[in-house]
Coordinates of C-alpha atoms in Angstrom, one line a residue:
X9 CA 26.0 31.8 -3.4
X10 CA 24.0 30.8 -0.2
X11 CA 22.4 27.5 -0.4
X12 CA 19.1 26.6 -0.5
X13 CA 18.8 26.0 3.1
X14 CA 20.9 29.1 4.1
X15 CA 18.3 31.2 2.4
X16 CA 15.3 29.4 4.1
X17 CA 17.0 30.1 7.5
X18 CA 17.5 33.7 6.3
X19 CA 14.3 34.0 5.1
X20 CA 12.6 32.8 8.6
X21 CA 14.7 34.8 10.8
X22 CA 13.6 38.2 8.5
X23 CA 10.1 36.9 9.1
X24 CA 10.6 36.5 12.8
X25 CA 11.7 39.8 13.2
X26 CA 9.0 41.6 10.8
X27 CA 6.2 39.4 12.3
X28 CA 7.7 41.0 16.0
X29 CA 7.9 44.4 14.3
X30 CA 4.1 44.1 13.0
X31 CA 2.2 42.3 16.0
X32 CA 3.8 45.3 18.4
X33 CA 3.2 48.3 15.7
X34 CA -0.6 47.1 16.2
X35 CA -0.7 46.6 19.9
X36 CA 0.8 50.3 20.7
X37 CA -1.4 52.0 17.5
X38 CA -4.0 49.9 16.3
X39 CA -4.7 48.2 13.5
X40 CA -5.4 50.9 11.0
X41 CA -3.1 53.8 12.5
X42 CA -0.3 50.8 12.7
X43 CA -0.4 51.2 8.5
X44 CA -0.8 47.2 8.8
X45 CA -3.9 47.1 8.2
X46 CA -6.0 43.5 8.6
X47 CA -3.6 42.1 5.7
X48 CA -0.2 42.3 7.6
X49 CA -2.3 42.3 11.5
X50 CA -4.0 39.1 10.3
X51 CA -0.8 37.4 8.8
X52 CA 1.3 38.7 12.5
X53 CA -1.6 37.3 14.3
X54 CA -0.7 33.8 12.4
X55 CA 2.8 33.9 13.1
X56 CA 4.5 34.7 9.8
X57 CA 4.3 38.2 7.6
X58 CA 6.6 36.6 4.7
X59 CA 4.8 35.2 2.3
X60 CA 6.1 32.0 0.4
X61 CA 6.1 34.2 -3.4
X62 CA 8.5 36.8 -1.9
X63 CA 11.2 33.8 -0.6
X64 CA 10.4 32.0 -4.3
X65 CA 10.9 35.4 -5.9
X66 CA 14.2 35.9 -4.5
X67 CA 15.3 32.4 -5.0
X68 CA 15.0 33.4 -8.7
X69 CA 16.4 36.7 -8.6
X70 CA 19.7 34.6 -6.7
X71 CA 20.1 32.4 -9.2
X72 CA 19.1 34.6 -12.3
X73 CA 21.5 37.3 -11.2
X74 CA 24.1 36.6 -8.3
X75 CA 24.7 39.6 -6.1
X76 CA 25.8 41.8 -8.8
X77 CA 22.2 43.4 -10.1
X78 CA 20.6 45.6 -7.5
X79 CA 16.5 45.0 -7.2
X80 CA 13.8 47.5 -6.9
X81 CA 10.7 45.5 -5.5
X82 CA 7.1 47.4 -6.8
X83 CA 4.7 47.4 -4.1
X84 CA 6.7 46.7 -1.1
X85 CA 4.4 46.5 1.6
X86 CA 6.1 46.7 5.2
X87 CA 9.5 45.7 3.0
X88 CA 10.3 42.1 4.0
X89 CA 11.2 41.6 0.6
X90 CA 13.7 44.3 0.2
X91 CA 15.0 42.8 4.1
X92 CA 15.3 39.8 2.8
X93 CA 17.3 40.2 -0.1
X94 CA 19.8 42.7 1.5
X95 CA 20.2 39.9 4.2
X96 CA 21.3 37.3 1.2
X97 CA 24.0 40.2 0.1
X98 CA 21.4 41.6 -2.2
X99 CA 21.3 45.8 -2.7
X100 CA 17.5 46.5 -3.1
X101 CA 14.7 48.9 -2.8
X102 CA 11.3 49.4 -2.1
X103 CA 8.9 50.9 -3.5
X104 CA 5.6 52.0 -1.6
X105 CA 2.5 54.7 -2.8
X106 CA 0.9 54.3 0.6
X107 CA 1.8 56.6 2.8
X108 CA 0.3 55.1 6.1
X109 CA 1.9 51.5 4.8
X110 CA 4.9 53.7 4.2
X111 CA 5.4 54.5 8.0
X112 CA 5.0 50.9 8.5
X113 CA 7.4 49.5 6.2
X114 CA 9.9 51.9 7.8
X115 CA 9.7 51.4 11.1
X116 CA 9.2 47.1 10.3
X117 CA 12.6 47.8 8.3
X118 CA 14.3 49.5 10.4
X119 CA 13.9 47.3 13.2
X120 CA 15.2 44.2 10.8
X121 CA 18.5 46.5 10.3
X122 CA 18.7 47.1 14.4
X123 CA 18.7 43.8 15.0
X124 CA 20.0 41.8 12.2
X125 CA 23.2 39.7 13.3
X126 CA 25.0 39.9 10.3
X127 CA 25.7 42.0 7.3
X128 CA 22.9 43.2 5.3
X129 CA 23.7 44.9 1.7
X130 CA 22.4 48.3 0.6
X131 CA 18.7 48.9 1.3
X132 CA 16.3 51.6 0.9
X133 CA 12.4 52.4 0.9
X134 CA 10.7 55.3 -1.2
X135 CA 7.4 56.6 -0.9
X136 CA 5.8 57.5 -4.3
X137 CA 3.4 56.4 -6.7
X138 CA 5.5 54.3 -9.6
X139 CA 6.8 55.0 -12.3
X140 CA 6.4 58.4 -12.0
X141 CA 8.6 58.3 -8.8
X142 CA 11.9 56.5 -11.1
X143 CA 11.5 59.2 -13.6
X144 CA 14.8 60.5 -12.8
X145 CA 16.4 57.8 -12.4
X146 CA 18.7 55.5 -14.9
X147 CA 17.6 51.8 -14.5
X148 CA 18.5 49.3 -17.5
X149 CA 21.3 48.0 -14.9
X150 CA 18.6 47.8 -12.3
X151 CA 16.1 44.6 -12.1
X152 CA 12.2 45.2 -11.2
X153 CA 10.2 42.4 -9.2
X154 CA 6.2 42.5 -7.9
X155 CA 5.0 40.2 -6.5
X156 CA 1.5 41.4 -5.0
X157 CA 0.3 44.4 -6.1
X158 CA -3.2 43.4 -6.3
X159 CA -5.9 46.5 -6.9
X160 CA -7.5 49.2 -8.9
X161 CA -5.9 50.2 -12.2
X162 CA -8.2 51.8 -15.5
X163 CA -6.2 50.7 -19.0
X164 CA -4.3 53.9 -18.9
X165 CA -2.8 53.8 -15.1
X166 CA -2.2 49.6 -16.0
X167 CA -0.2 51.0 -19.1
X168 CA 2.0 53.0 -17.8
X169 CA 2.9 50.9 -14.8
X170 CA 4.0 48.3 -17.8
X171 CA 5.7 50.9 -19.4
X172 CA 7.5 51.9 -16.0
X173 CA 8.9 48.7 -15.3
X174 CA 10.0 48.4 -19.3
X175 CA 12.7 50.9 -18.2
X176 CA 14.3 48.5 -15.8
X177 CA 17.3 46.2 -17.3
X178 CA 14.7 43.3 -16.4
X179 CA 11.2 42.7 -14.7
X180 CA 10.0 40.0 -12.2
X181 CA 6.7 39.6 -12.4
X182 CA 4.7 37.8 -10.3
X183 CA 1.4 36.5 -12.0
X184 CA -0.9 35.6 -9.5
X185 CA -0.9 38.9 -7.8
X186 CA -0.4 41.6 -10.4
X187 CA -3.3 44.1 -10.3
X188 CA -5.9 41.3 -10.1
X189 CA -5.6 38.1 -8.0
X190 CA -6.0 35.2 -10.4
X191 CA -4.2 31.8 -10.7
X192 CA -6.1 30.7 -13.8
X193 CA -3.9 29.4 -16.6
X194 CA -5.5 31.4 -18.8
X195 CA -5.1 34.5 -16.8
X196 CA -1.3 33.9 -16.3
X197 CA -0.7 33.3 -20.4
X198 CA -3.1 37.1 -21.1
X199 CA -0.5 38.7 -18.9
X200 CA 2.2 37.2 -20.0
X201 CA 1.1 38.3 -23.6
X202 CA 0.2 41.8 -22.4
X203 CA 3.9 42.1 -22.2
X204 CA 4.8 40.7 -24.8
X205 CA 2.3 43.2 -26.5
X206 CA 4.3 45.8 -24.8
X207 CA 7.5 45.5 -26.4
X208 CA 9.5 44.0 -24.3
X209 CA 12.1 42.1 -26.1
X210 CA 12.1 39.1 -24.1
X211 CA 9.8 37.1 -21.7
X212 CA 10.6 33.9 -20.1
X213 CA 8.6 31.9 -17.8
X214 CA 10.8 31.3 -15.0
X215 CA 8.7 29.8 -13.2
X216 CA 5.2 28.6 -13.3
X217 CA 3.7 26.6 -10.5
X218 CA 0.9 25.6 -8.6
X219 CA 1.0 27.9 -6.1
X220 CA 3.1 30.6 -7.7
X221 CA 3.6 32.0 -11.2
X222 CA 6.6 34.1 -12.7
X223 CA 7.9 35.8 -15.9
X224 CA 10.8 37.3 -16.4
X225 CA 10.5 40.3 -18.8
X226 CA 14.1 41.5 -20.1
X227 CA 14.8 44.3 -22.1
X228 CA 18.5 44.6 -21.3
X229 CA 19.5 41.4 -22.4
X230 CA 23.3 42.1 -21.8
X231 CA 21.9 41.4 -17.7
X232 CA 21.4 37.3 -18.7
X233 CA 24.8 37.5 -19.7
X234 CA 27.6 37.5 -16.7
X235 CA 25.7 37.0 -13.7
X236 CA 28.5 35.2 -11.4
X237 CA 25.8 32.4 -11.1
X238 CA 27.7 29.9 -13.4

């Protein structure tokens, strides 16, 4: 598979072109009619849309499972994520409820694919509100990731996203950034459990840091088997 500095070139040549693809969205529509909003305006205005947990989370997913699983990401913002792993050979999809950050995401994407020098797997983005927007579809061979999808959820809405991504082969769930924004130790250990709680039939930490927190939630364990990343 690529090496570790293959993917960190990869990863800052998708961020070059998103950053490009966000910073001219906003100066021909505006901030808010761009569907950047001040999140992905302010992190163009910096110089760099990707953020560090998207490269770290498809690190994981590389080594975890090869090439060979395809990756729904959650939450996909303007879709550097989904770029970014179709660009390491990757087939992936994102997901997005907002339809303003929708538009966004596909014209960011679609300039990636225009200008992307090499091959780029299988990519997609769907607008919908999860899970109800999988409903029909067959995923246990398919492998979830979110990494930000910080906001407003009551117990029930929170429950059935859980239960949504329990229909996925396996789930790669990013701590920090999952509803609420926390990187308290004990924060990262009551999610952790909340899935545990769930039924899942197994949870790994894959990778805990200081800046960054993972879990890997597995309900297809057949997935963990052949991988091709021996």
């Amino acid at each position: 598979g690529p090496t570790e500095t293959r993917i960190q070139r990869i990863a800052a040549a998708i961020d070059e072109l998103a950053t490009a693809a966000v910073t001219a969205r906003v100066a021909a529509m505006g901030q808010d009619k761009s569907g950047a909003e001040a999140h992905y305006a302010t992190l163009a205005a910096r110089g760099s849309v990707l953020p560090r947990h998207d490269i770290r989370a498809a690190q994981i997913l590389l080594r975890l499972f090869g090439t060979h699983r395809p990756v729904h990401e959650i939450g996909t913002g303007i879709g550097t994520l989904p770029m970014l792993l179709a660009a390491l050979g990757i087939t992936a999809t994102g997901i997005e409820s907002s339809e303003r950050r929708y538009a966004a995401c596909r014209a960011v994407t679609a300039h990636i694919a225009a200008q992307w020098p090499g091959a780029l797997a299988s990519w997609d983005i769907i607008h919908g509100r999860f899970p109800f927007c999988t409903e029909d579809r067959v995923l246990s061979e398919t492998v979830a990731v979110t990494t930000d999808i910080v906001g407003t959820m009551n117990l029930e809405r929170r429950a059935d996203f859980i239960a949504g991504l329990s229909r996925y082969g396996a789930a790669l769930v990013g701590l920090d950034r999952f509803i609420r924004r926390s990187q308290s130790e004990a924060a990262r250990r009551a999610l952790a459990a909340e899935f545990q709680a769930a039924g899942w039939p197994a949870i790994y930490d894959v990778d805990i840091g200081a800046d960054a927190a993972f879990i890997l939630a597995v309900s297809n364990l057949s997935l963990l088997g052949a991988t091709g990343t021996e």
